[in-house]
XYZ file of C-alpha atoms in Angstrom:
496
model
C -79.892 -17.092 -79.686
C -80.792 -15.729 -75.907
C -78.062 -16.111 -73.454
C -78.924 -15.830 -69.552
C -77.089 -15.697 -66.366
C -78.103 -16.722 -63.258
C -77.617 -15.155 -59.650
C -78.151 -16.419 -56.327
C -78.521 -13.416 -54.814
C -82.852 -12.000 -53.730
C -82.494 -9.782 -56.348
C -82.816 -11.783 -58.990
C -85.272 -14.975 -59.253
C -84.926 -15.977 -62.520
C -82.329 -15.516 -64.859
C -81.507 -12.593 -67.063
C -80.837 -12.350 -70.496
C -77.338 -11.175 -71.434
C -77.629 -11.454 -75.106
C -80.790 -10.475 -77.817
C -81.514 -11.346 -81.479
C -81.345 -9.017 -84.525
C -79.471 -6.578 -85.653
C -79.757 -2.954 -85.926
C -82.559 -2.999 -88.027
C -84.657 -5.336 -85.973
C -87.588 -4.437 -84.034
C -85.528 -4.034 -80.633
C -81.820 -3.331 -82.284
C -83.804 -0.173 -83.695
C -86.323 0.834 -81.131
C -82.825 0.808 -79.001
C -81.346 3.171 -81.523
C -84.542 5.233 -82.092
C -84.413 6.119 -78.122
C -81.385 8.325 -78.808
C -83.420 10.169 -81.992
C -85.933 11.263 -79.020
C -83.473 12.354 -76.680
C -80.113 13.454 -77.955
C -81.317 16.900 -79.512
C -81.400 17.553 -76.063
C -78.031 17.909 -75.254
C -76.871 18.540 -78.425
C -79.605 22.180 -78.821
C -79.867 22.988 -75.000
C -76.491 22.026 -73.448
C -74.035 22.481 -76.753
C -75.159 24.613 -79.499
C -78.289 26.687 -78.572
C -79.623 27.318 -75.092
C -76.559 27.412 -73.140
C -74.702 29.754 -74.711
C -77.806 32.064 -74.813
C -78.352 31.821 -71.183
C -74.295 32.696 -70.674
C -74.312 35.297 -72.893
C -78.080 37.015 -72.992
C -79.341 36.678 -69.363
C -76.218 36.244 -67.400
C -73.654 38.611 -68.932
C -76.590 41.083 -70.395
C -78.196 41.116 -66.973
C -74.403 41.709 -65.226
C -74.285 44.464 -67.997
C -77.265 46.309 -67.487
C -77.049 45.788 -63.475
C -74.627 48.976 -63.788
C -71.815 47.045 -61.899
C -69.496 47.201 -64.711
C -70.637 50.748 -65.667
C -66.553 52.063 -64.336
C -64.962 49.294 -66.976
C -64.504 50.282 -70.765
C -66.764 48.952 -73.074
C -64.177 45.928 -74.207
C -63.397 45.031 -71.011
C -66.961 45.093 -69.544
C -67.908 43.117 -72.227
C -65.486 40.549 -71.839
C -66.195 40.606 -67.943
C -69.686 39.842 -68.620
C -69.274 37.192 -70.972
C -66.468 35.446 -68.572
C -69.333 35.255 -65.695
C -71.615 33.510 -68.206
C -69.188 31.031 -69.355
C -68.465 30.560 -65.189
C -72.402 29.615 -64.542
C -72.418 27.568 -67.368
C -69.150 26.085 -66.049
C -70.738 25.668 -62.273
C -73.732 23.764 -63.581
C -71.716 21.446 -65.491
C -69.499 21.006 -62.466
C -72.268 19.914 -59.942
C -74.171 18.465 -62.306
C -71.434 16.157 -63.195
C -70.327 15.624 -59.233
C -73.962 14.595 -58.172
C -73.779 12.006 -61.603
C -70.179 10.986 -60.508
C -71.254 10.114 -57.023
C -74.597 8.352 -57.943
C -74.389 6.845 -61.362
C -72.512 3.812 -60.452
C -74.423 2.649 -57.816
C -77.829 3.202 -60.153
C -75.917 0.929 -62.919
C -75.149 -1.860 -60.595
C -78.930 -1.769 -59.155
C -79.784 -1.816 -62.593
C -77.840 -4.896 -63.129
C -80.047 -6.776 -60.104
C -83.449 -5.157 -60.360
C -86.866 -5.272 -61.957
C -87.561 -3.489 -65.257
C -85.430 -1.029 -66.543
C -88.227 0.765 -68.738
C -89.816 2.107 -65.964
C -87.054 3.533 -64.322
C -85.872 4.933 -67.571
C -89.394 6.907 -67.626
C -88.508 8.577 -64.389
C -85.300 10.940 -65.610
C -86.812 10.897 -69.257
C -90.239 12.741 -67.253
C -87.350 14.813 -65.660
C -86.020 16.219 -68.391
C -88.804 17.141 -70.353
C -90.431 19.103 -67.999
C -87.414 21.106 -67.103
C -86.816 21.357 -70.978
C -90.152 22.632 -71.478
C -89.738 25.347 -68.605
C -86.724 26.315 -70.448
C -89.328 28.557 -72.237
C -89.994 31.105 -69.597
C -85.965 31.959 -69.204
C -86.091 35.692 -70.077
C -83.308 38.222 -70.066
C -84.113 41.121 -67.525
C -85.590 39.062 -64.604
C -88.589 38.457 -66.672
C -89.571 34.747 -66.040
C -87.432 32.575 -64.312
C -84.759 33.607 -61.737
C -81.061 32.676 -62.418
C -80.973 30.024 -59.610
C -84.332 28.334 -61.074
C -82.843 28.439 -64.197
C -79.935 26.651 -63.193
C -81.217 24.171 -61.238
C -83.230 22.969 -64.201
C -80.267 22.873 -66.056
C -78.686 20.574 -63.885
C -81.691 18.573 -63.047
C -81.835 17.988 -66.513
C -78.066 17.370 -66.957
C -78.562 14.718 -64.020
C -81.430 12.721 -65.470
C -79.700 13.107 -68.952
C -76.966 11.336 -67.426
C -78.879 8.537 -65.437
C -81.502 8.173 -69.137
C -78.035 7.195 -70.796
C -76.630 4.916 -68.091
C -80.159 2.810 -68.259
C -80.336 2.667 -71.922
C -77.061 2.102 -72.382
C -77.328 -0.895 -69.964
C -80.101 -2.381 -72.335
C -77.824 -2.036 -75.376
C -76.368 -5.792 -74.725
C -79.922 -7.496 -75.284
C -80.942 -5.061 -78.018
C -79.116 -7.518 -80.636
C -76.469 -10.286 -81.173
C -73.196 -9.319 -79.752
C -71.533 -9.394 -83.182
C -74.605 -6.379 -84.079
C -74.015 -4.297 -80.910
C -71.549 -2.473 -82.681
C -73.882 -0.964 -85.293
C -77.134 -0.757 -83.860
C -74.888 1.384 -81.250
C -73.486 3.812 -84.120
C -77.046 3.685 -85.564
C -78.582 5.257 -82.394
C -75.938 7.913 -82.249
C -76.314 8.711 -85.928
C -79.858 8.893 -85.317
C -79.555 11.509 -82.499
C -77.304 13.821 -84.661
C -79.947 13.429 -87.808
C -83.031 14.667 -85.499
C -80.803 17.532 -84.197
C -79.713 18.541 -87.948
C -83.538 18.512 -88.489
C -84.584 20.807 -85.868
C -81.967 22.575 -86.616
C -82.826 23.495 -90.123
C -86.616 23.821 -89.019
C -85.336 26.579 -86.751
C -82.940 28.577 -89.067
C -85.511 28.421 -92.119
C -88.843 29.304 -89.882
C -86.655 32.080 -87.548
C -83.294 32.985 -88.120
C -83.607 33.221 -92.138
C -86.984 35.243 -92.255
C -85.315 37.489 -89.847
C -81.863 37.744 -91.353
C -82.984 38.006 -95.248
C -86.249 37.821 -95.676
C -86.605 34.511 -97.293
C -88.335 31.772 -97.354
C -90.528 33.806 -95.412
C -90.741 37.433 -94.962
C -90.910 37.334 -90.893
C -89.939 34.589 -88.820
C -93.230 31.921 -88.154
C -95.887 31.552 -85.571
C -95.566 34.824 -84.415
C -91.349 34.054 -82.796
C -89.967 37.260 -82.152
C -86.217 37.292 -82.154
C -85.288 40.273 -80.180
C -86.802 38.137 -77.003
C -85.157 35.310 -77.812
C -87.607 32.978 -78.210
C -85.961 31.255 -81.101
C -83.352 30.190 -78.420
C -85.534 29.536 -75.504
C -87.877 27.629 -77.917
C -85.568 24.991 -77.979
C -86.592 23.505 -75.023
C -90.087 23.058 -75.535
C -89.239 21.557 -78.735
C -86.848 19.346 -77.115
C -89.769 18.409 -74.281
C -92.060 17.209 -77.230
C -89.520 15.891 -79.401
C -88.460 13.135 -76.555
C -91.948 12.482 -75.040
C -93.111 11.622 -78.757
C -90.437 9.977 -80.008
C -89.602 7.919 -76.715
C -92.892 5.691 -77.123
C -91.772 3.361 -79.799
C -88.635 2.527 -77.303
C -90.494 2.050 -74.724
C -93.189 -0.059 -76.516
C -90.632 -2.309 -78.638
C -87.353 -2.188 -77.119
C -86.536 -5.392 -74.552
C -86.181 -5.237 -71.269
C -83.847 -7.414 -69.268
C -84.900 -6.765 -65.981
C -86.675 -9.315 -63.608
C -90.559 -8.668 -63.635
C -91.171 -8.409 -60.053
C -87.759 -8.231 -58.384
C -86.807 -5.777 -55.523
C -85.739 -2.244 -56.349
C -84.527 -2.009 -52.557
C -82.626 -5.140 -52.187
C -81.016 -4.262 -56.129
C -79.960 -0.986 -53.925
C -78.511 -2.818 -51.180
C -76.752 -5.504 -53.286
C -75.647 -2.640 -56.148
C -73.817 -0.734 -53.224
C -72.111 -3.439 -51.929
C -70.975 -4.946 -55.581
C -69.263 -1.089 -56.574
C -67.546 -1.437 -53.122
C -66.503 -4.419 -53.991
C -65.527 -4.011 -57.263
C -63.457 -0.766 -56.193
C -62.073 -3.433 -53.793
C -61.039 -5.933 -56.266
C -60.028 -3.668 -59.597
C -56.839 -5.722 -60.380
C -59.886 -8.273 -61.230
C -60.832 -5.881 -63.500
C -57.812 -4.673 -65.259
C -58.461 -4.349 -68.777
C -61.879 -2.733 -68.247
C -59.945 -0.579 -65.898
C -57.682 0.368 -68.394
C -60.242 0.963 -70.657
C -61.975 3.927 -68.370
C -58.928 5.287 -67.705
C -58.410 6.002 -71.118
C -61.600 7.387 -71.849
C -61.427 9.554 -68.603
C -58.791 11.444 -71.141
C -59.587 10.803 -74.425
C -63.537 11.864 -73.665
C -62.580 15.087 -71.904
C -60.081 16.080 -74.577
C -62.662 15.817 -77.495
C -65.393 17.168 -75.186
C -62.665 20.629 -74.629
C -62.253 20.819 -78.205
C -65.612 20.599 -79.532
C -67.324 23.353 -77.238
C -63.721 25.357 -77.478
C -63.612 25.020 -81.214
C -66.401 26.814 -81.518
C -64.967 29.985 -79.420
C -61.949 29.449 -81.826
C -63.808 29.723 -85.054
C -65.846 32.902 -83.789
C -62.592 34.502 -82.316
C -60.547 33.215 -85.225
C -62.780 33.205 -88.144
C -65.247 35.862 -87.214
C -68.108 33.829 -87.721
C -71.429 35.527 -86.562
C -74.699 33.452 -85.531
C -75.798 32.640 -88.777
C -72.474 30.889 -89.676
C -72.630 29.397 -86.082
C -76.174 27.971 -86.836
C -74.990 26.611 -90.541
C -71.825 25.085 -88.160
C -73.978 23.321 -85.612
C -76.226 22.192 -88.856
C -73.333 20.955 -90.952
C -71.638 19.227 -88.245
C -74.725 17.175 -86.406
C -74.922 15.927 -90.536
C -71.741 15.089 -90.261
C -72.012 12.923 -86.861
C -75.700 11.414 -88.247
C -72.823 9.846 -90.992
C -70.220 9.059 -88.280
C -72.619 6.597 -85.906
C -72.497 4.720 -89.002
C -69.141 4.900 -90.073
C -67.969 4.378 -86.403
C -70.292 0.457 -86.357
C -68.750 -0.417 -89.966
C -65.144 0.476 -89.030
C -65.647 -1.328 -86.045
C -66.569 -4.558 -88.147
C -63.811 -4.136 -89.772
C -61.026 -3.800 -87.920
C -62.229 -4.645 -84.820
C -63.404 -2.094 -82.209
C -60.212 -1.171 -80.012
C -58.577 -0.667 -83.499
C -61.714 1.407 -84.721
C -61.239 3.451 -81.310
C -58.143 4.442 -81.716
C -58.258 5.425 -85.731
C -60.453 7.580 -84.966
C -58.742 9.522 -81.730
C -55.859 9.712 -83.719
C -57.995 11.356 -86.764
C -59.226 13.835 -83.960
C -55.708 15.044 -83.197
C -54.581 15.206 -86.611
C -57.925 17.318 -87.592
C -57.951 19.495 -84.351
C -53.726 20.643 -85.263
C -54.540 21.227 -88.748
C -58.185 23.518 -87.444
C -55.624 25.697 -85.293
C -53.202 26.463 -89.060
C -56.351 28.527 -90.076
C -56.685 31.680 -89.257
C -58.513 34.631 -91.136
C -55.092 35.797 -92.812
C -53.753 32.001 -93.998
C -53.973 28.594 -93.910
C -51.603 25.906 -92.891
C -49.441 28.222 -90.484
C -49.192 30.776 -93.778
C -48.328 28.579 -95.870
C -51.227 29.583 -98.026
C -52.833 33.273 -98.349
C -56.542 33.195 -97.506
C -58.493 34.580 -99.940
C -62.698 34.999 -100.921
C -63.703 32.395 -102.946
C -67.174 33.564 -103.602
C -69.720 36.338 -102.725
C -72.392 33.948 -100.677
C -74.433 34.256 -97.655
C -71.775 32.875 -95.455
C -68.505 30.857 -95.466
C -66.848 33.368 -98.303
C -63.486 32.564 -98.180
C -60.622 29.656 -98.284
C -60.148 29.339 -94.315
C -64.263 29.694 -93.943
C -64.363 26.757 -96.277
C -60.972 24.556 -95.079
C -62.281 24.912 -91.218
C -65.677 23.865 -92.369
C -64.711 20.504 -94.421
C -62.303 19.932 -90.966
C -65.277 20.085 -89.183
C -66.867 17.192 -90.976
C -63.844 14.922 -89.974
C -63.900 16.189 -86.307
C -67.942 15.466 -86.049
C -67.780 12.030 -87.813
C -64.221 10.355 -85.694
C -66.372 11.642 -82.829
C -69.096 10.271 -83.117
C -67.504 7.094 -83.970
C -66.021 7.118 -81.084
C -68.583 7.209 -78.639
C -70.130 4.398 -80.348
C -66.841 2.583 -80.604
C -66.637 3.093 -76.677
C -69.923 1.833 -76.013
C -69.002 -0.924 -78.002
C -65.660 -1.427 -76.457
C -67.469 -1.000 -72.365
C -69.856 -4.379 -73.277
C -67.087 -6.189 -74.432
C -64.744 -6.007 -71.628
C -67.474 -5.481 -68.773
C -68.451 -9.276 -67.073
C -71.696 -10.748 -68.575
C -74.837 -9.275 -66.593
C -73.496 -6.618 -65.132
C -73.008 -3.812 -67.959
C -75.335 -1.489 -65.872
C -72.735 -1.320 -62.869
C -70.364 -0.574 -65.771
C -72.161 2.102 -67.807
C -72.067 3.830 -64.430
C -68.384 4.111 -63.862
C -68.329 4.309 -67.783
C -70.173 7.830 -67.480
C -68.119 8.404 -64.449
C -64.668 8.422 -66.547
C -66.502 10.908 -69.001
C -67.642 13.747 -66.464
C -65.417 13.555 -63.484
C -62.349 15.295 -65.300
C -64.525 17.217 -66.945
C -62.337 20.432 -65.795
C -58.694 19.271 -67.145
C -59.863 20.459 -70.971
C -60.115 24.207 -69.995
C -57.441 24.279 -67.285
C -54.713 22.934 -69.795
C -55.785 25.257 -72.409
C -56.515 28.209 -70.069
C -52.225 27.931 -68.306
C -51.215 26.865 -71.704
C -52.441 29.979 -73.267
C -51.310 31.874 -69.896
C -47.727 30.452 -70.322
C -47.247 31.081 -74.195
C -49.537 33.954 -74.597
C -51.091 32.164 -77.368
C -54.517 30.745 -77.893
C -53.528 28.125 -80.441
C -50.797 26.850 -78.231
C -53.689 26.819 -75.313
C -56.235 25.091 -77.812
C -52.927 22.690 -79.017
C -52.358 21.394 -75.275
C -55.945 19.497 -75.838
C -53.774 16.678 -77.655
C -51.870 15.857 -74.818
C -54.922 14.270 -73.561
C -55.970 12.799 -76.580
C -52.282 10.868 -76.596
C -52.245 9.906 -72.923
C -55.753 7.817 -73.332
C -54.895 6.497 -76.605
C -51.346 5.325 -74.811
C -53.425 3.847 -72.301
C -55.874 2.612 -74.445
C -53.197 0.560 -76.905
C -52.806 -1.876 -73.648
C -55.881 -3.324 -73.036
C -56.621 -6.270 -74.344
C -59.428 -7.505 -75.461
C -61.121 -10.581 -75.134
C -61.654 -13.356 -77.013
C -65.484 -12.551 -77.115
C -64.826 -8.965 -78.302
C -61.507 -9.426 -79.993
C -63.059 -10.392 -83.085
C -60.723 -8.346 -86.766
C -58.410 -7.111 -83.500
């Protein structure tokens, strides 16, 4: 069944489809999905787990080391100074990278929503960030290569097109099956994206960091990677370059389209501009969707603060080095390959507001129990930590408990960006999800900054990093509040 909606407006000369066929295993349901196996190891090796915190710690806070400008500081503290400017540029990126998506995204959804077809402006931002992904190669400690300022305005070049790739694809999600299938061809694509970055993963710590490390399965690390320079980290971005402009095709040659063959991209402009005006104008028309991003403004910046903070925790904390920091980022993209899934089933289940706020509520519940563990105990001392066995990492109790937490974390995560995805093309009016997706990513990068600032005056009032780390649930609780008002319609009501 093929729904349409017509508009009188020059944009649009025909009608557009609202609705698709299939499920998530159909030929568009999955070439929707696949897109996100092409391009999520992007974000989830360069911007989370890899690059990013090699360019804070090994160029910036090296570079402000061996500049001699800290040479009058003792060792701990120059250290610590170093590492605090890296985490600032990585922090300055993200913050005008997310104000130039913030200010633009919108008005790209809504002209999405009106113009011609959406595949070819997808290609624009997905050209975009593979070729600053693939100059990600020549960022060198020392001044070698790029310059700091290059290498930054890749980054958020990069972070920009990421941002406009997922507001276009995201706005093609409603035709890529029937309604009643969005939900899991949704958590499929998302589970897909965490399964290619577990993969790549692996392929890096067993042809690098394990020949390197122990010898084995290798005696030195393949094609000729030499680890002191860093290449295994600024590798990642070529890899990520290939990975997307390969696996992209099959999206691009299967998935549907629902833009107009033929229709102005200028008057789409134009018309988009005026509807987000408008629909600024007249939000009390919009109330439950309304609702609905205002809860996710909170809920996505709490669980964004305490998935890149939880990993400061567990190498503070738990002493974990970089091989138990690789085996983390492994185990826990596994984990979220399982939670797409789990996130589309519980959805059918219980319906997907219910689904949404399960699995917040499992994030707070995991993320209080993650901050009991500590290298001494478990559970606030309730129980002694102790070595369990003599392995190559994770040895003892607390390595072990924070690990299996992890799994719950990645998977209710996961689930709940699909869930919200889900949740977006329910409430937003038919034929215009595009103008929606873009205040949708609005409400998940523009409080990107109250994570950190609770936890950094939290920690500042109490003198205590768990009570800093502990003030992330207060957002997590004011967007599920929020979010336990809207209601849903009857269209996407269906279980609750």
């Amino acid at each position: 069944m093929d729904a349409t909606i017509n508009d009188d407006t020059p944009a649009l000369a025909v009608a557009r489809p609202i609705s698709g066929d299939g499920g998530a295993l159909g030929k568009t349901g999955f070439a929707w999905a696949l897109f996100e196996w092409a391009r999520n190891p992007y974000y989830i090796l360069v911007v989370i787990y890899i690059f990013a915190p090699y360019f804070a710690r090994d160029i910036i806070g090296a570079d402000l080391l061996a500049s001699g400008a800290l040479d009058g500081l003792d060792p701990e503290t120059a250290r610590n100074t170093a590492n605090a400017q890296g985490q600032a540029t990585i922090a300055s990126v993200t913050k005008w990278a997310g104000l130039i998506a913030a200010l633009t995204a919108p008005f790209l959804g809504a002209a999405l929503d009106r113009g011609g077809r959406l595949k070819i402006v997808l290609a624009l931002p997905v050209t975009a960030i593979v070729i600053c992904s693939a100059l990600l190669w020549y960022a060198m400690p020392g001044g070698k290569g790029l310059s700091t300022p290059a290498i930054m305005a890749l980054l958020v070049i990069a972070y920009v097109s990421f941002t406009y790739s997922e507001v276009t694809h995201n706005s093609m999600l409603s035709v890529a099956g029937t309604p009643d299938r969005l939900a899991m061809i949704s958590g499929l694509g998302l589970g897909l994206g965490n399964l290619a970055a577990t993969l790549i993963f692996i392929a890096i710590a067993v042809l690098f960091v394990l020949p390197a490390t122990i010898s084995w399965p290798f005696p030195v690390p393949q094609f000729g990677i030499d680890l002191d320079k860093f290449e295994h980290a600024r590798l990642v971005g070529p890899i990520c370059a290939v990975w997307l402009a390969v696996f992209s095709i099959p999206f691009f040659l299967n998935a549907r389209d629902p833009g107009v063959a033929g229709a102005s991209w200028r008057t789409a402009m134009v018309e988009g501009v005026r509807s987000v005006r408008q629909t600024v104008r007249e939000a009390s028309k919009y109330r439950e969707l309304m609702k609905f991003l205002l809860a996710r403004m909170f809920y996505a910046d709490a669980m964004a603060a305490l998935l890149a903070l939880g990993a400061v925790y567990v190498a503070l904390f738990l002493g974990w080095g970089f091989l138990e920091m690789l085996c983390y980022a492994i185990f826990a993209s596994a984990c979220a390959f399982g939670g797409g899934i789990f996130g589309g089933w519980l959805e059918d289940r219980i319906g997907v507001k219910r689904a949404l706020a399960v699995e917040i509520l499992a994030m707070v519940v995991t993320g209080l129990f993650q901050l009991s563990i500590t290298r001494d105990s478990l559970f606030l001392g309730l129980i002694d930590n102790f070595q369990v066995w003599d392995g190559l990492v994770f040895k003892t109790l607390s390595d072990l408990t924070y690990l299996g937490l992890i799994s719950v974390v990645a998977v209710t995560a996961t689930a709940s960006i699909a869930s919200s995805r889900t949740m977006l093309v329910a409430l937003a009016p038919p034929g215009r999800s595009g103008e929606f997706f873009g205040l949708f990513a609005i409400a998940g990068t523009i409080t990107v900054w109250m994570g950190p600032l609770l936890v950094q005056y939290f920690t500042l009032w109490f003198t205590s990093q768990r009570v800093g780390m502990a003030s992330i649930s207060l957002l997590f609780v004011i967007g599920l509040t929020v979010l336990l008002t809207v209601s849903m319609p009857a269209r996407g009501a269906a279980k609750g």
